[in-house]
PDB file of C-alpha atoms in Angstrom:
ATOM      1  CA  LYS A   3      68.580 119.445 225.220  1.00 77.00           C
ATOM      2  CA  GLN A   4      71.353 117.189 223.857  1.00 83.00           C
ATOM      3  CA  GLU A   5      72.217 114.183 225.928  1.00 89.00           C
ATOM      4  CA  VAL A   6      75.236 112.175 225.022  1.00 94.00           C
ATOM      5  CA  THR A   7      75.773 108.590 226.638  1.00 95.00           C
ATOM      6  CA  GLN A   8      78.709 106.313 226.235  1.00 96.00           C
ATOM      7  CA  ILE A   9      78.658 102.679 227.089  1.00 92.00           C
ATOM      8  CA  PRO A  10      80.502 100.819 228.670  1.00 92.00           C
ATOM      9  CA  ALA A  11      81.820 103.195 231.289  1.00 94.00           C
ATOM     10  CA  ALA A  12      84.979 101.016 231.610  1.00 96.00           C
ATOM     11  CA  LEU A  13      86.343  98.200 229.501  1.00 96.00           C
ATOM     12  CA  SER A  14      89.326  95.867 229.906  1.00 97.00           C
ATOM     13  CA  VAL A  15      90.519  93.684 227.245  1.00 97.00           C
ATOM     14  CA  PRO A  16      93.606  91.499 226.401  1.00 97.00           C
ATOM     15  CA  GLU A  17      96.266  92.771 223.821  1.00 98.00           C
ATOM     16  CA  GLY A  18      95.359  92.022 220.265  1.00 97.00           C
ATOM     17  CA  GLU A  19      91.578  91.880 220.691  1.00 97.00           C
ATOM     18  CA  ASN A  20      89.274  94.112 218.487  1.00 97.00           C
ATOM     19  CA  LEU A  21      86.824  96.450 220.361  1.00 96.00           C
ATOM     20  CA  VAL A  22      83.970  98.531 219.861  1.00 96.00           C
ATOM     21  CA  LEU A  23      82.999 101.606 221.826  1.00 97.00           C
ATOM     22  CA  ASN A  24      79.417 103.206 221.769  1.00 97.00           C
ATOM     23  CA  CYS A  25      77.976 106.536 221.917  1.00 97.00           C
ATOM     24  CA  SER A  26      74.341 107.646 221.566  1.00 97.00           C
ATOM     25  CA  PHE A  27      72.879 110.965 221.439  1.00 95.00           C
ATOM     26  CA  THR A  28      69.412 112.526 221.797  1.00 92.00           C
ATOM     27  CA  ASP A  29      69.290 115.338 218.962  1.00 86.00           C
ATOM     28  CA  SER A  30      70.344 114.175 215.431  1.00 84.00           C
ATOM     29  CA  ALA A  31      70.621 118.119 214.562  1.00 85.00           C
ATOM     30  CA  ILE A  32      74.489 117.929 214.615  1.00 86.00           C
ATOM     31  CA  TYR A  33      77.102 119.631 212.578  1.00 83.00           C
ATOM     32  CA  ASN A  34      79.629 116.716 213.156  1.00 89.00           C
ATOM     33  CA  LEU A  35      80.712 114.114 215.757  1.00 93.00           C
ATOM     34  CA  GLN A  36      84.332 113.743 217.125  1.00 93.00           C
ATOM     35  CA  TRP A  37      86.062 111.041 218.983  1.00 96.00           C
ATOM     36  CA  PHE A  38      88.687 112.164 221.434  1.00 96.00           C
ATOM     37  CA  ARG A  39      91.445 110.312 223.546  1.00 96.00           C
ATOM     38  CA  GLN A  40      92.156 111.678 226.966  1.00 96.00           C
ATOM     39  CA  ASP A  41      95.261 110.141 229.058  1.00 94.00           C
ATOM     40  CA  PRO A  42      94.957 110.421 232.692  1.00 89.00           C
ATOM     41  CA  GLY A  43      95.514 114.257 233.710  1.00 84.00           C
ATOM     42  CA  LYS A  44      95.834 115.292 230.261  1.00 87.00           C
ATOM     43  CA  GLY A  45      94.038 117.412 227.577  1.00 89.00           C
ATOM     44  CA  LEU A  46      92.203 115.960 224.587  1.00 92.00           C
ATOM     45  CA  THR A  47      93.397 114.560 221.510  1.00 91.00           C
ATOM     46  CA  SER A  48      91.030 114.530 218.444  1.00 90.00           C
ATOM     47  CA  LEU A  49      91.272 111.032 216.910  1.00 95.00           C
ATOM     48  CA  LEU A  50      88.330 111.276 214.131  1.00 94.00           C
ATOM     49  CA  LEU A  51      85.913 113.719 212.953  1.00 91.00           C
ATOM     50  CA  ILE A  52      82.776 112.537 211.102  1.00 92.00           C
ATOM     51  CA  GLN A  53      80.810 115.434 209.245  1.00 89.00           C
ATOM     52  CA  SER A  54      77.039 115.067 209.776  1.00 89.00           C
ATOM     53  CA  SER A  55      76.886 114.045 205.933  1.00 90.00           C
ATOM     54  CA  GLN A  56      79.255 111.087 206.363  1.00 92.00           C
ATOM     55  CA  ARG A  57      78.790 107.645 207.515  1.00 94.00           C
ATOM     56  CA  GLU A  58      82.292 106.598 208.786  1.00 95.00           C
ATOM     57  CA  GLN A  59      85.924 107.840 208.992  1.00 95.00           C
ATOM     58  CA  THR A  60      89.012 105.680 209.232  1.00 97.00           C
ATOM     59  CA  SER A  61      92.431 106.444 210.657  1.00 95.00           C
ATOM     60  CA  GLY A  62      94.860 103.510 210.918  1.00 97.00           C
ATOM     61  CA  ARG A  63      93.514 101.017 213.281  1.00 97.00           C
ATOM     62  CA  LEU A  64      90.588 103.196 214.396  1.00 98.00           C
ATOM     63  CA  ASN A  65      87.103 103.397 212.425  1.00 98.00           C
ATOM     64  CA  ALA A  66      84.327 105.436 213.468  1.00 97.00           C
ATOM     65  CA  SER A  67      80.736 105.243 212.190  1.00 97.00           C
ATOM     66  CA  LEU A  68      77.745 107.657 212.428  1.00 96.00           C
ATOM     67  CA  ASP A  69      74.178 107.052 212.057  1.00 95.00           C
ATOM     68  CA  LYS A  70      72.198 110.091 212.677  1.00 92.00           C
ATOM     69  CA  SER A  71      68.696 108.491 212.209  1.00 92.00           C
ATOM     70  CA  SER A  72      69.315 106.225 215.143  1.00 94.00           C
ATOM     71  CA  GLY A  73      71.366 108.729 217.105  1.00 94.00           C
ATOM     72  CA  ARG A  74      74.559 106.388 217.297  1.00 96.00           C
ATOM     73  CA  SER A  75      77.913 106.362 216.822  1.00 97.00           C
ATOM     74  CA  THR A  76      80.756 103.587 217.184  1.00 97.00           C
ATOM     75  CA  LEU A  77      84.397 103.698 217.561  1.00 97.00           C
ATOM     76  CA  TYR A  78      86.060 100.375 216.339  1.00 98.00           C
ATOM     77  CA  ILE A  79      89.815  99.787 217.371  1.00 98.00           C
ATOM     78  CA  ALA A  80      91.386  96.859 215.792  1.00 98.00           C
ATOM     79  CA  ALA A  81      94.312  94.808 217.151  1.00 97.00           C
ATOM     80  CA  SER A  82      94.376  96.739 220.659  1.00 97.00           C
ATOM     81  CA  GLN A  83      97.587  97.610 222.128  1.00 97.00           C
ATOM     82  CA  PRO A  84      98.536  98.681 225.710  1.00 97.00           C
ATOM     83  CA  GLY A  85      99.202 102.061 224.396  1.00 97.00           C
ATOM     84  CA  ASP A  86      95.490 102.511 223.466  1.00 98.00           C
ATOM     85  CA  SER A  87      94.964 102.404 227.132  1.00 98.00           C
ATOM     86  CA  ALA A  88      93.097 105.936 227.959  1.00 97.00           C
ATOM     87  CA  THR A  89      89.663 107.420 228.323  1.00 97.00           C
ATOM     88  CA  TYR A  90      87.625 107.985 224.741  1.00 98.00           C
ATOM     89  CA  LEU A  91      85.207 110.538 224.592  1.00 97.00           C
ATOM     90  CA  CYS A  92      82.784 111.288 221.920  1.00 97.00           C
ATOM     91  CA  ALA A  93      81.486 114.755 221.470  1.00 95.00           C
ATOM     92  CA  LEU A  94      78.910 116.267 219.123  1.00 93.00           C
ATOM     93  CA  GLN A  95      79.181 119.586 217.473  1.00 87.00           C
ATOM     94  CA  THR A  96      76.079 121.910 217.342  1.00 79.00           C
ATOM     95  CA  GLY A  97      76.247 125.444 216.132  1.00 68.00           C
ATOM     96  CA  ALA A  98      79.420 127.500 216.391  1.00 59.00           C
ATOM     97  CA  ASN A  99      81.904 124.975 217.453  1.00 61.00           C
ATOM     98  CA  ASN A 100      80.210 124.247 220.763  1.00 79.00           C
ATOM     99  CA  LEU A 101      80.693 120.547 221.880  1.00 89.00           C
ATOM    100  CA  PHE A 102      78.607 118.322 223.933  1.00 92.00           C
ATOM    101  CA  PHE A 103      80.569 115.399 225.349  1.00 95.00           C
ATOM    102  CA  GLY A 104      79.643 112.011 226.848  1.00 95.00           C
ATOM    103  CA  THR A 105      81.113 110.968 230.030  1.00 93.00           C
ATOM    104  CA  GLY A 106      83.714 108.555 228.223  1.00 96.00           C
ATOM    105  CA  THR A 107      84.715 104.924 228.243  1.00 97.00           C
ATOM    106  CA  ARG A 108      87.856 104.116 230.166  1.00 97.00           C
ATOM    107  CA  LEU A 109      89.764 101.396 228.220  1.00 97.00           C
ATOM    108  CA  THR A 110      92.534  99.320 229.785  1.00 97.00           C
ATOM    109  CA  VAL A 111      94.416  96.998 227.455  1.00 97.00           C
ATOM    110  CA  ILE A 112      96.086  94.341 229.195  1.00 97.00           C
ATOM    111  CA  PRO A 113      99.575  93.067 227.780  1.00 96.00           C
TER     112      PRO A 113
ATOM    113  CA  GLU B  12     101.301 118.970 220.511  1.00 61.00           C
ATOM    114  CA  THR B  13      98.110 121.013 219.273  1.00 65.00           C
ATOM    115  CA  GLY B  14      99.657 124.451 219.594  1.00 85.00           C
ATOM    116  CA  VAL B  15      97.258 125.455 222.382  1.00 93.00           C
ATOM    117  CA  THR B  16      98.844 126.355 225.569  1.00 95.00           C
ATOM    118  CA  GLN B  17      97.368 127.018 229.078  1.00 96.00           C
ATOM    119  CA  SER B  18      98.711 128.337 232.217  1.00 96.00           C
ATOM    120  CA  PRO B  19      99.107 127.680 235.111  1.00 97.00           C
ATOM    121  CA  THR B  20      99.055 123.865 234.604  1.00 96.00           C
ATOM    122  CA  HIS B  21      98.063 123.384 238.617  1.00 96.00           C
ATOM    123  CA  LEU B  22      96.868 125.668 241.185  1.00 97.00           C
ATOM    124  CA  ILE B  23      95.298 125.611 244.611  1.00 98.00           C
ATOM    125  CA  LYS B  24      92.799 128.338 245.714  1.00 98.00           C
ATOM    126  CA  THR B  25      90.789 128.945 248.861  1.00 98.00           C
ATOM    127  CA  ARG B  26      87.065 129.183 248.861  1.00 98.00           C
ATOM    128  CA  GLY B  27      85.929 132.719 248.091  1.00 98.00           C
ATOM    129  CA  GLN B  28      89.034 133.658 246.436  1.00 98.00           C
ATOM    130  CA  GLN B  29      89.215 134.533 242.563  1.00 98.00           C
ATOM    131  CA  VAL B  30      91.230 132.873 239.810  1.00 98.00           C
ATOM    132  CA  THR B  31      92.450 133.654 236.354  1.00 98.00           C
ATOM    133  CA  LEU B  32      93.277 131.087 233.841  1.00 98.00           C
ATOM    134  CA  ARG B  33      95.099 131.679 230.574  1.00 98.00           C
ATOM    135  CA  CYS B  34      95.103 130.237 226.982  1.00 97.00           C
ATOM    136  CA  SER B  35      97.051 130.826 223.818  1.00 94.00           C
ATOM    137  CA  SER B  36      95.191 129.579 220.943  1.00 87.00           C
ATOM    138  CA  GLN B  37      96.770 127.790 217.934  1.00 81.00           C
ATOM    139  CA  SER B  38      98.053 130.203 215.281  1.00 78.00           C
ATOM    140  CA  GLY B  39      95.405 131.227 212.781  1.00 77.00           C
ATOM    141  CA  HIS B  40      92.418 129.996 215.123  1.00 83.00           C
ATOM    142  CA  ASN B  41      90.195 133.179 215.950  1.00 85.00           C
ATOM    143  CA  THR B  42      87.744 131.072 218.305  1.00 89.00           C
ATOM    144  CA  VAL B  43      88.358 130.059 221.684  1.00 92.00           C
ATOM    145  CA  SER B  44      86.189 127.999 223.905  1.00 93.00           C
ATOM    146  CA  TRP B  45      86.553 127.014 227.636  1.00 97.00           C
ATOM    147  CA  TYR B  46      85.302 123.818 229.184  1.00 97.00           C
ATOM    148  CA  GLN B  47      85.094 122.571 232.758  1.00 97.00           C
ATOM    149  CA  GLN B  48      85.700 118.897 233.389  1.00 96.00           C
ATOM    150  CA  ALA B  49      84.917 117.544 236.835  1.00 95.00           C
ATOM    151  CA  LEU B  50      86.675 114.240 237.791  1.00 91.00           C
ATOM    152  CA  GLY B  51      85.027 111.225 235.969  1.00 89.00           C
ATOM    153  CA  GLN B  52      82.839 113.344 233.954  1.00 92.00           C
ATOM    154  CA  GLY B  53      83.036 114.643 230.434  1.00 94.00           C
ATOM    155  CA  PRO B  54      83.847 118.199 229.627  1.00 95.00           C
ATOM    156  CA  GLN B  55      81.146 120.814 230.109  1.00 95.00           C
ATOM    157  CA  PHE B  56      80.824 123.849 227.773  1.00 94.00           C
ATOM    158  CA  ILE B  57      81.424 127.325 229.774  1.00 96.00           C
ATOM    159  CA  PHE B  58      81.494 129.699 226.973  1.00 94.00           C
ATOM    160  CA  GLN B  59      83.051 130.699 223.714  1.00 92.00           C
ATOM    161  CA  TYR B  60      84.900 133.828 222.441  1.00 92.00           C
ATOM    162  CA  TYR B  61      84.967 134.792 218.787  1.00 88.00           C
ATOM    163  CA  ARG B  62      86.778 137.944 217.699  1.00 86.00           C
ATOM    164  CA  GLU B  63      86.914 139.420 221.254  1.00 90.00           C
ATOM    165  CA  GLU B  64      83.120 138.862 221.987  1.00 91.00           C
ATOM    166  CA  GLU B  65      81.445 136.384 223.859  1.00 91.00           C
ATOM    167  CA  ASN B  66      79.476 133.910 221.319  1.00 87.00           C
ATOM    168  CA  GLY B  67      77.734 131.392 223.231  1.00 88.00           C
ATOM    169  CA  ARG B  68      77.456 130.304 226.909  1.00 91.00           C
ATOM    170  CA  GLY B  69      76.680 127.014 228.730  1.00 91.00           C
ATOM    171  CA  ASN B  70      74.852 126.858 232.058  1.00 92.00           C
ATOM    172  CA  PHE B  71      77.403 128.484 234.222  1.00 96.00           C
ATOM    173  CA  PRO B  72      76.738 131.571 236.598  1.00 97.00           C
ATOM    174  CA  PRO B  73      77.896 134.924 235.884  1.00 96.00           C
ATOM    175  CA  ARG B  74      80.910 134.545 238.300  1.00 97.00           C
ATOM    176  CA  PHE B  75      82.353 132.611 235.390  1.00 98.00           C
ATOM    177  CA  SER B  76      83.568 135.298 232.955  1.00 97.00           C
ATOM    178  CA  GLY B  77      85.926 135.566 230.063  1.00 96.00           C
ATOM    179  CA  LEU B  78      88.052 137.879 227.793  1.00 95.00           C
ATOM    180  CA  GLN B  79      89.614 137.259 224.419  1.00 94.00           C
ATOM    181  CA  PHE B  80      92.272 139.749 223.241  1.00 92.00           C
ATOM    182  CA  PRO B  81      93.320 140.893 219.648  1.00 90.00           C
ATOM    183  CA  ASN B  82      95.790 138.108 219.347  1.00 87.00           C
ATOM    184  CA  TYR B  83      93.129 135.544 219.996  1.00 87.00           C
ATOM    185  CA  SER B  84      94.479 134.532 223.364  1.00 92.00           C
ATOM    186  CA  SER B  85      91.937 134.069 226.047  1.00 96.00           C
ATOM    187  CA  GLU B  86      91.409 134.341 229.903  1.00 97.00           C
ATOM    188  CA  LEU B  87      88.839 132.606 232.061  1.00 98.00           C
ATOM    189  CA  ASN B  88      87.984 134.267 235.452  1.00 98.00           C
ATOM    190  CA  VAL B  89      86.009 132.716 238.278  1.00 98.00           C
ATOM    191  CA  ASN B  90      85.005 134.831 241.218  1.00 97.00           C
ATOM    192  CA  ALA B  91      83.929 133.627 244.656  1.00 98.00           C
ATOM    193  CA  LEU B  92      85.313 130.211 244.346  1.00 98.00           C
ATOM    194  CA  GLU B  93      83.201 127.312 245.433  1.00 98.00           C
ATOM    195  CA  LEU B  94      84.546 123.632 246.437  1.00 97.00           C
ATOM    196  CA  ASP B  95      82.733 122.346 243.418  1.00 97.00           C
ATOM    197  CA  ASP B  96      84.586 124.611 241.120  1.00 98.00           C
ATOM    198  CA  SER B  97      87.545 122.116 241.644  1.00 98.00           C
ATOM    199  CA  ALA B  98      87.972 120.652 238.091  1.00 97.00           C
ATOM    200  CA  LEU B  99      90.198 120.417 234.987  1.00 97.00           C
ATOM    201  CA  TYR B 100      89.723 123.612 232.944  1.00 98.00           C
ATOM    202  CA  LEU B 101      90.264 123.049 229.302  1.00 97.00           C
ATOM    203  CA  CYS B 102      90.790 125.707 226.515  1.00 96.00           C
ATOM    204  CA  ALA B 103      89.905 124.927 222.752  1.00 93.00           C
ATOM    205  CA  SER B 104      90.864 126.713 219.861  1.00 90.00           C
ATOM    206  CA  SER B 105      89.204 126.481 216.468  1.00 85.00           C
ATOM    207  CA  SER B 106      88.808 128.444 213.254  1.00 79.00           C
ATOM    208  CA  ARG B 107      85.703 129.872 211.853  1.00 68.00           C
ATOM    209  CA  ILE B 108      87.047 130.587 208.395  1.00 62.00           C
ATOM    210  CA  PRO B 109      84.666 129.143 205.733  1.00 57.00           C
ATOM    211  CA  GLY B 110      85.988 126.105 204.148  1.00 54.00           C
ATOM    212  CA  SER B 111      88.509 125.218 206.955  1.00 53.00           C
ATOM    213  CA  GLU B 112      88.229 122.008 208.841  1.00 55.00           C
ATOM    214  CA  ASN B 113      86.195 122.125 212.188  1.00 64.00           C
ATOM    215  CA  THR B 114      88.558 120.258 213.934  1.00 72.00           C
ATOM    216  CA  ILE B 115      88.901 121.501 217.573  1.00 83.00           C
ATOM    217  CA  TYR B 116      92.230 121.508 219.497  1.00 87.00           C
ATOM    218  CA  PHE B 117      92.507 121.484 223.043  1.00 92.00           C
ATOM    219  CA  GLY B 118      95.203 122.560 225.448  1.00 93.00           C
ATOM    220  CA  GLU B 119      96.622 120.312 228.164  1.00 93.00           C
ATOM    221  CA  GLY B 120      94.393 122.074 230.777  1.00 95.00           C
ATOM    222  CA  SER B 121      94.657 123.730 234.251  1.00 97.00           C
ATOM    223  CA  TRP B 122      93.989 121.666 237.232  1.00 96.00           C
ATOM    224  CA  LEU B 123      92.157 123.771 239.978  1.00 97.00           C
ATOM    225  CA  THR B 124      91.817 122.791 243.297  1.00 97.00           C
ATOM    226  CA  VAL B 125      89.517 124.638 245.625  1.00 98.00           C
ATOM    227  CA  VAL B 126      89.929 124.223 249.449  1.00 97.00           C
TER     228      VAL B 126
END
């Protein structure tokens, strides 16, 4: 059974700092990995999708990496801003668009 | 804006009652999945519908059931509500057309409180 762990559970950083969020998983037989953002009380917004054959994806200040052999992914956020404050969830897609989620990292960027 | 709309946004039900949640998927998407997200947890997969048929189910009891309609919209029904069913229910739509992206789009969710 796929298990997804995200560390840390919560993180506070001063504005402008670069930061890394971690995601680990137990079963490397995945189709892809997605990072989502969730604002309080809201739905999920897809940030980056990495196909199983890829090693990383970039979008603006965000960079996500995938290492299937070690069962790890990281989300790197450069030059953090208060607007980046949210919960970040990683999710693995296995089979027919079914996602396994971690419990998320709650990020607070302090102005 | 993802194009996935859910209703109602919030509702309160009494233990033992039944509830129906609704989802309109993004245009062109033929697959709808439902997730339950308890407070402080990640979403948990309930089930998925593809072309009006259930196509995969997570670890949820039979009192969680669903439907998908010809226009690909969907309903989630929960019978005999329990206090632990209190959660945010998320609908996600995607396309299974070969060659298309696997990006999954989520709605804003329906907050269910069972008292």
